[in-house]
């Protein structure tokens, strides 16, 4: 019985083997808490100022262009600059943006336009930062521990995703938007200080400066790999059709359950948390493409159910199932990306990955907000879920190599494993040479004892 339970519990190998992974895990937990606090407070403030679901959904449109531009540029930058410095500077930038939200919320009559400006700025900072963070994982975590690392990172996200929205709902209701933004500011400042303790992560020797040619080179590589294309396309479809979180406040109103609005956001994280807590078995799986496909299908079906049910508790249950499905799909995507992409392209491909899992949600907010104004909130949610399922089925049929992906036989995965092992062997050889040189170095002059010639 004990062995079966331990096989379900999260695999802690990355935590034990990498000090930088431990530091990033704790830093990310703090940053996610603050990010989720702002993610709830910002649309709530727009709703309070306008009362319009379209105005809330427009936040996704404002974030879209900065995310595309800075995501691609951030990927190229991550291949040519010290990733630690890039992470620290963007955390400081996020702290400045949180300060703007705080000051605006403290005005007697808060203005609407700064909320959209900050939303665009946050999107730009995220586009610059995420490629550096994502590409760093493949460097600091051993190849055979990448799925476990992805599961632990999801676990971190869920802790923030549960505590942040729940706390945000309480804080905004009892203390106002300014307090929520103040907490966000503190978390970003603390996160930046922690990132300073990371080991330097300089670019590879001979790395080129960021350029359009380099970005195009990364895009060509992704286009030539059907497995990678499948991970990007399925996530884009799933998020575009079935990411209605911006209209959750209106869903709560429709169900006469305004008190449950924060719980709707939390339910997604709870489902994700439950799957991550029982993720030990995922480290033994080799067919990660199946994770991507099955998880995205579950996400769509569960979202359709959330829009169909008129009982708040069934809606929360459906959202929890959706969260679990999204996490399973995410584990598959992150593992495939880190197992197959060569180190010299990791940053640029991470920039493309940022677009694949971020542009979809932004467009999904616009779609759900616009459709809710036309068909009603619940119809916008359940129809999007069904369209998500249909899209996943079509893409699976068009890109069968994704389903057949096997980490033990895929050529790109084997090549990346050999590359990482060679890098590790080189580092160990250099360390051994330095140790031998120190041992063979002649001893310095014997110190003179006073009174002796």
mmCIF file of C-alpha atoms in Angstrom, residues 3-11 144 147-148 278-288 291 406-408:
data_model
loop_
_atom_site.group_PDB
_atom_site.id
_atom_site.type_symbol
_atom_site.label_atom_id
_atom_site.label_comp_id
_atom_site.label_asym_id
_atom_site.label_seq_id
_atom_site.Cartn_x
_atom_site.Cartn_y
_atom_site.Cartn_z
ATOM 1 C CA UNK A 3 4.580 1.947 -2.436
ATOM 2 C CA UNK A 4 1.392 2.702 -4.348
ATOM 3 C CA UNK A 5 0.875 5.903 -2.416
ATOM 4 C CA UNK A 6 4.456 7.033 -2.923
ATOM 5 C CA UNK A 7 4.025 6.405 -6.632
ATOM 6 C CA UNK A 8 1.205 8.957 -6.700
ATOM 7 C CA UNK A 9 2.938 11.646 -4.659
ATOM 8 C CA UNK A 10 4.939 14.317 -6.532
ATOM 9 C CA UNK A 11 8.462 13.351 -7.587
ATOM 10 C CA UNK A 144 15.078 12.647 -16.880
ATOM 11 C CA UNK A 147 8.384 16.012 -16.161
ATOM 12 C CA UNK A 148 8.766 16.030 -12.385
ATOM 13 C CA UNK A 278 -0.959 12.891 -7.415
ATOM 14 C CA UNK A 279 1.531 13.439 -10.255
ATOM 15 C CA UNK A 280 4.230 10.955 -9.211
ATOM 16 C CA UNK A 281 3.125 8.505 -11.901
ATOM 17 C CA UNK A 282 3.705 11.066 -14.665
ATOM 18 C CA UNK A 283 7.483 10.751 -14.272
ATOM 19 C CA UNK A 284 7.253 7.180 -15.577
ATOM 20 C CA UNK A 285 5.261 8.065 -18.714
ATOM 21 C CA UNK A 286 7.004 8.365 -22.090
ATOM 22 C CA UNK A 287 4.030 9.272 -24.342
ATOM 23 C CA UNK A 288 3.654 12.903 -23.353
ATOM 24 C CA UNK A 291 -1.156 14.184 -22.102
ATOM 25 C CA UNK A 406 7.831 8.758 -27.221
ATOM 26 C CA UNK A 407 10.693 10.290 -25.230
ATOM 27 C CA UNK A 408 12.765 7.092 -25.582
#
